[in-house]
Amino acid sequence: MSSRLALLVSAVLLCGGCKVNSDIGKRCLLVKKAAEGSGRESDPVVATDLSEGQDFISFGSLDCEDLICVKDADMPIETAENGQVAGYCSKACQPNELVDPCGVTDPEALESVKDRMSCRALLLDQQALDDLRQTDPVTYRNTFGDNNSPYFCAGNPTTP
């Protein structure tokens, strides 16, 4: 075995045990699709775009590696200096995975979501999402893009 190959195999084996941080739970700013003809891809989400006590998912947030920013129903509406609403980074997931897909490892993650993060459906269940995709594909694509799953890493809602 050549020394280069031995070095490469050693590096792969060593990194196989490395823990990779994800940005799940890190603060981000919510965006929405920009008005047609505006010349922009997205606009900031402001407080008047939201209803208190509801989940909101934002696709296209440049603050997150997976471009998904969430404000869950239990989060208070927080705004940045420009009035844009803040949430936390998320990613698509599948429930019941063997390894927790929603573990919070980012040192900058919001304390308020660290202990309540899980893989859960946001907004719609799988059947409703499939029905919308079938009956109105244009609205579906404009709203959800290429996403085919309702499951994302998000804070579990508290029960009264």
PDB file of C-alpha atoms in Angstrom:
ATOM      1  CA  MET A   1       0.000   0.000   0.000  1.00  0.00           C
ATOM      2  CA  SER A   2       1.391   3.373  -0.945  1.00  0.00           C
ATOM      3  CA  SER A   3       1.985   5.968   1.741  1.00  0.00           C
ATOM      4  CA  ARG A   4      -0.585   8.318   0.158  1.00  0.00           C
ATOM      5  CA  LEU A   5      -3.285   5.661   0.257  1.00  0.00           C
ATOM      6  CA  ALA A   6      -2.407   4.770   3.859  1.00  0.00           C
ATOM      7  CA  LEU A   7      -2.617   8.443   4.831  1.00  0.00           C
ATOM      8  CA  LEU A   8      -5.985   8.830   3.072  1.00  0.00           C
ATOM      9  CA  VAL A   9      -7.410   5.708   4.751  1.00  0.00           C
ATOM     10  CA  SER A  10      -6.180   6.934   8.146  1.00  0.00           C
ATOM     11  CA  ALA A  11      -7.765  10.349   7.645  1.00  0.00           C
ATOM     12  CA  VAL A  12     -11.093   8.802   6.645  1.00  0.00           C
ATOM     13  CA  LEU A  13     -11.074   6.486   9.665  1.00  0.00           C
ATOM     14  CA  LEU A  14     -10.187   9.307  12.050  1.00  0.00           C
ATOM     15  CA  CYS A  15     -12.846  11.651  10.661  1.00  0.00           C
ATOM     16  CA  GLY A  16     -15.466   8.904  10.729  1.00  0.00           C
ATOM     17  CA  GLY A  17     -15.690   9.425  14.475  1.00  0.00           C
ATOM     18  CA  CYS A  18     -15.692  13.219  14.290  1.00  0.00           C
ATOM     19  CA  LYS A  19     -18.807  14.992  15.432  1.00  0.00           C
ATOM     20  CA  VAL A  20     -20.006  17.499  12.861  1.00  0.00           C
ATOM     21  CA  ASN A  21     -21.904  20.508  14.167  1.00  0.00           C
ATOM     22  CA  SER A  22     -25.145  21.403  12.476  1.00  0.00           C
ATOM     23  CA  ASP A  23     -26.709  24.841  12.686  1.00  0.00           C
ATOM     24  CA  ILE A  24     -30.065  23.506  13.926  1.00  0.00           C
ATOM     25  CA  GLY A  25     -31.363  25.865  16.583  1.00  0.00           C
ATOM     26  CA  LYS A  26     -29.130  28.802  15.602  1.00  0.00           C
ATOM     27  CA  ARG A  27     -30.885  32.187  15.276  1.00  0.00           C
ATOM     28  CA  CYS A  28     -31.902  33.182  11.733  1.00  0.00           C
ATOM     29  CA  LEU A  29     -34.156  35.679   9.997  1.00  0.00           C
ATOM     30  CA  LEU A  30     -37.389  34.613   8.288  1.00  0.00           C
ATOM     31  CA  VAL A  31     -37.938  35.384   4.599  1.00  0.00           C
ATOM     32  CA  LYS A  32     -40.876  35.009   2.225  1.00  0.00           C
ATOM     33  CA  LYS A  33     -41.146  34.903  -1.539  1.00  0.00           C
ATOM     34  CA  ALA A  34     -40.906  38.406  -2.993  1.00  0.00           C
ATOM     35  CA  ALA A  35     -43.799  39.928  -4.883  1.00  0.00           C
ATOM     36  CA  GLU A  36     -43.755  39.057  -8.562  1.00  0.00           C
ATOM     37  CA  GLY A  37     -42.012  41.697 -10.639  1.00  0.00           C
ATOM     38  CA  SER A  38     -40.056  43.095  -7.687  1.00  0.00           C
ATOM     39  CA  GLY A  39     -36.731  41.848  -9.015  1.00  0.00           C
ATOM     40  CA  ARG A  40     -35.970  40.223  -5.654  1.00  0.00           C
ATOM     41  CA  GLU A  41     -36.071  36.552  -4.722  1.00  0.00           C
ATOM     42  CA  SER A  42     -37.243  37.155  -1.168  1.00  0.00           C
ATOM     43  CA  ASP A  43     -38.564  39.765   1.224  1.00  0.00           C
ATOM     44  CA  PRO A  44     -38.198  39.895   5.009  1.00  0.00           C
ATOM     45  CA  VAL A  45     -41.008  38.468   7.133  1.00  0.00           C
ATOM     46  CA  VAL A  46     -42.308  41.130   9.513  1.00  0.00           C
ATOM     47  CA  ALA A  47     -44.501  40.740  12.598  1.00  0.00           C
ATOM     48  CA  THR A  48     -47.721  41.590  10.739  1.00  0.00           C
ATOM     49  CA  ASP A  49     -47.118  38.566   8.466  1.00  0.00           C
ATOM     50  CA  LEU A  50     -47.482  36.213  11.444  1.00  0.00           C
ATOM     51  CA  SER A  51     -50.120  35.089  13.882  1.00  0.00           C
ATOM     52  CA  GLU A  52     -49.153  34.537  17.512  1.00  0.00           C
ATOM     53  CA  GLY A  53     -49.203  30.865  18.485  1.00  0.00           C
ATOM     54  CA  GLN A  54     -48.687  29.450  14.980  1.00  0.00           C
ATOM     55  CA  ASP A  55     -45.757  27.688  13.352  1.00  0.00           C
ATOM     56  CA  PHE A  56     -44.061  29.492  10.461  1.00  0.00           C
ATOM     57  CA  ILE A  57     -41.523  27.929   8.114  1.00  0.00           C
ATOM     58  CA  SER A  58     -39.312  29.989   5.842  1.00  0.00           C
ATOM     59  CA  PHE A  59     -37.537  28.481   2.833  1.00  0.00           C
ATOM     60  CA  GLY A  60     -34.543  30.385   1.465  1.00  0.00           C
ATOM     61  CA  SER A  61     -33.013  31.826   4.633  1.00  0.00           C
ATOM     62  CA  LEU A  62     -29.351  32.508   3.875  1.00  0.00           C
ATOM     63  CA  ASP A  63     -28.562  32.335   7.600  1.00  0.00           C
ATOM     64  CA  CYS A  64     -28.975  28.529   7.576  1.00  0.00           C
ATOM     65  CA  GLU A  65     -26.969  25.824   5.831  1.00  0.00           C
ATOM     66  CA  ASP A  66     -30.182  24.062   4.726  1.00  0.00           C
ATOM     67  CA  LEU A  67     -31.884  27.420   3.938  1.00  0.00           C
ATOM     68  CA  ILE A  68     -34.762  26.616   6.336  1.00  0.00           C
ATOM     69  CA  CYS A  69     -35.688  28.948   9.196  1.00  0.00           C
ATOM     70  CA  VAL A  70     -38.579  28.208  11.588  1.00  0.00           C
ATOM     71  CA  LYS A  71     -40.531  30.163  14.182  1.00  0.00           C
ATOM     72  CA  ASP A  72     -42.531  27.648  16.178  1.00  0.00           C
ATOM     73  CA  ALA A  73     -45.866  28.328  17.842  1.00  0.00           C
ATOM     74  CA  ASP A  74     -44.340  28.634  21.335  1.00  0.00           C
ATOM     75  CA  MET A  75     -41.737  31.236  20.356  1.00  0.00           C
ATOM     76  CA  PRO A  76     -42.547  34.848  21.022  1.00  0.00           C
ATOM     77  CA  ILE A  77     -42.322  37.066  17.944  1.00  0.00           C
ATOM     78  CA  GLU A  78     -38.840  38.608  18.079  1.00  0.00           C
ATOM     79  CA  THR A  79     -37.644  41.136  15.537  1.00  0.00           C
ATOM     80  CA  ALA A  80     -34.250  42.350  14.405  1.00  0.00           C
ATOM     81  CA  GLU A  81     -33.390  46.059  14.111  1.00  0.00           C
ATOM     82  CA  ASN A  82     -34.980  46.264  10.650  1.00  0.00           C
ATOM     83  CA  GLY A  83     -38.246  44.713  11.890  1.00  0.00           C
ATOM     84  CA  GLN A  84     -37.550  41.313  10.340  1.00  0.00           C
ATOM     85  CA  VAL A  85     -38.792  38.383  12.436  1.00  0.00           C
ATOM     86  CA  ALA A  86     -36.243  35.961  13.871  1.00  0.00           C
ATOM     87  CA  GLY A  87     -36.537  32.200  14.164  1.00  0.00           C
ATOM     88  CA  TYR A  88     -34.047  29.345  14.260  1.00  0.00           C
ATOM     89  CA  CYS A  89     -32.363  27.150  11.666  1.00  0.00           C
ATOM     90  CA  SER A  90     -33.982  23.833  10.847  1.00  0.00           C
ATOM     91  CA  LYS A  91     -33.760  21.071   8.269  1.00  0.00           C
ATOM     92  CA  ALA A  92     -36.027  18.476   6.718  1.00  0.00           C
ATOM     93  CA  CYS A  93     -36.101  15.196   8.619  1.00  0.00           C
ATOM     94  CA  GLN A  94     -37.901  11.871   8.833  1.00  0.00           C
ATOM     95  CA  PRO A  95     -39.561  10.822  12.085  1.00  0.00           C
ATOM     96  CA  ASN A  96     -38.444   7.623  13.809  1.00  0.00           C
ATOM     97  CA  GLU A  97     -34.884   7.691  12.437  1.00  0.00           C
ATOM     98  CA  LEU A  98     -32.426   5.585  14.429  1.00  0.00           C
ATOM     99  CA  VAL A  99     -30.152   8.553  15.033  1.00  0.00           C
ATOM    100  CA  ASP A 100     -31.746  11.806  16.238  1.00  0.00           C
ATOM    101  CA  PRO A 101     -31.773  14.022  13.122  1.00  0.00           C
ATOM    102  CA  CYS A 102     -32.600  17.115  15.180  1.00  0.00           C
ATOM    103  CA  GLY A 103     -29.894  17.106  17.803  1.00  0.00           C
ATOM    104  CA  VAL A 104     -28.806  20.635  18.653  1.00  0.00           C
ATOM    105  CA  THR A 105     -25.005  20.866  18.466  1.00  0.00           C
ATOM    106  CA  ASP A 106     -24.375  24.473  17.422  1.00  0.00           C
ATOM    107  CA  PRO A 107     -22.837  26.473  20.284  1.00  0.00           C
ATOM    108  CA  GLU A 108     -24.867  29.519  19.110  1.00  0.00           C
ATOM    109  CA  ALA A 109     -28.191  27.650  19.280  1.00  0.00           C
ATOM    110  CA  LEU A 110     -31.040  29.370  21.093  1.00  0.00           C
ATOM    111  CA  GLU A 111     -31.368  28.102  24.654  1.00  0.00           C
ATOM    112  CA  SER A 112     -35.170  28.225  24.335  1.00  0.00           C
ATOM    113  CA  VAL A 113     -35.211  25.411  21.755  1.00  0.00           C
ATOM    114  CA  LYS A 114     -32.298  23.185  22.775  1.00  0.00           C
ATOM    115  CA  ASP A 115     -34.291  20.816  24.990  1.00  0.00           C
ATOM    116  CA  ARG A 116     -37.509  20.689  22.981  1.00  0.00           C
ATOM    117  CA  MET A 117     -36.291  20.064  19.415  1.00  0.00           C
ATOM    118  CA  SER A 118     -37.760  17.091  17.541  1.00  0.00           C
ATOM    119  CA  CYS A 119     -38.711  15.932  14.070  1.00  0.00           C
ATOM    120  CA  ARG A 120     -42.359  16.851  13.563  1.00  0.00           C
ATOM    121  CA  ALA A 121     -44.828  17.935  10.921  1.00  0.00           C
ATOM    122  CA  LEU A 122     -45.112  21.694  10.509  1.00  0.00           C
ATOM    123  CA  LEU A 123     -48.253  23.327   9.111  1.00  0.00           C
ATOM    124  CA  LEU A 124     -49.645  20.339   7.196  1.00  0.00           C
ATOM    125  CA  ASP A 125     -49.623  16.575   7.566  1.00  0.00           C
ATOM    126  CA  GLN A 126     -48.305  14.312   4.787  1.00  0.00           C
ATOM    127  CA  GLN A 127     -51.766  13.632   3.324  1.00  0.00           C
ATOM    128  CA  ALA A 128     -52.680  17.325   3.103  1.00  0.00           C
ATOM    129  CA  LEU A 129     -49.326  18.102   1.491  1.00  0.00           C
ATOM    130  CA  ASP A 130     -49.805  15.290  -1.066  1.00  0.00           C
ATOM    131  CA  ASP A 131     -53.385  16.430  -1.798  1.00  0.00           C
ATOM    132  CA  LEU A 132     -52.276  20.020  -2.413  1.00  0.00           C
ATOM    133  CA  ARG A 133     -49.446  18.868  -4.679  1.00  0.00           C
ATOM    134  CA  GLN A 134     -51.965  16.816  -6.727  1.00  0.00           C
ATOM    135  CA  THR A 135     -54.829  19.322  -6.902  1.00  0.00           C
ATOM    136  CA  ASP A 136     -52.894  22.592  -7.302  1.00  0.00           C
ATOM    137  CA  PRO A 137     -49.295  21.938  -8.359  1.00  0.00           C
ATOM    138  CA  VAL A 138     -48.608  25.600  -9.202  1.00  0.00           C
ATOM    139  CA  THR A 139     -49.598  26.851  -5.731  1.00  0.00           C
ATOM    140  CA  TYR A 140     -47.751  23.922  -4.177  1.00  0.00           C
ATOM    141  CA  ARG A 141     -44.504  24.709  -6.026  1.00  0.00           C
ATOM    142  CA  ASN A 142     -44.821  28.445  -5.301  1.00  0.00           C
ATOM    143  CA  THR A 143     -45.314  27.728  -1.600  1.00  0.00           C
ATOM    144  CA  PHE A 144     -43.168  24.665  -0.875  1.00  0.00           C
ATOM    145  CA  GLY A 145     -40.755  24.485  -3.827  1.00  0.00           C
ATOM    146  CA  ASP A 146     -39.331  20.995  -4.248  1.00  0.00           C
ATOM    147  CA  ASN A 147     -40.027  19.954  -0.674  1.00  0.00           C
ATOM    148  CA  ASN A 148     -42.089  16.747  -0.421  1.00  0.00           C
ATOM    149  CA  SER A 149     -42.217  16.241   3.315  1.00  0.00           C
ATOM    150  CA  PRO A 150     -44.011  18.069   6.140  1.00  0.00           C
ATOM    151  CA  TYR A 151     -41.363  16.967   8.664  1.00  0.00           C
ATOM    152  CA  PHE A 152     -38.794  19.440   9.939  1.00  0.00           C
ATOM    153  CA  CYS A 153     -36.701  19.885  13.064  1.00  0.00           C
ATOM    154  CA  ALA A 154     -38.738  22.181  15.305  1.00  0.00           C
ATOM    155  CA  GLY A 155     -39.468  22.841  18.928  1.00  0.00           C
ATOM    156  CA  ASN A 156     -42.228  20.680  20.379  1.00  0.00           C
ATOM    157  CA  PRO A 157     -45.250  22.730  21.310  1.00  0.00           C
ATOM    158  CA  THR A 158     -46.080  22.869  24.986  1.00  0.00           C
ATOM    159  CA  THR A 159     -49.358  21.335  26.051  1.00  0.00           C
ATOM    160  CA  PRO A 160     -51.749  23.380  28.202  1.00  0.00           C
TER     161      PRO A 160
END
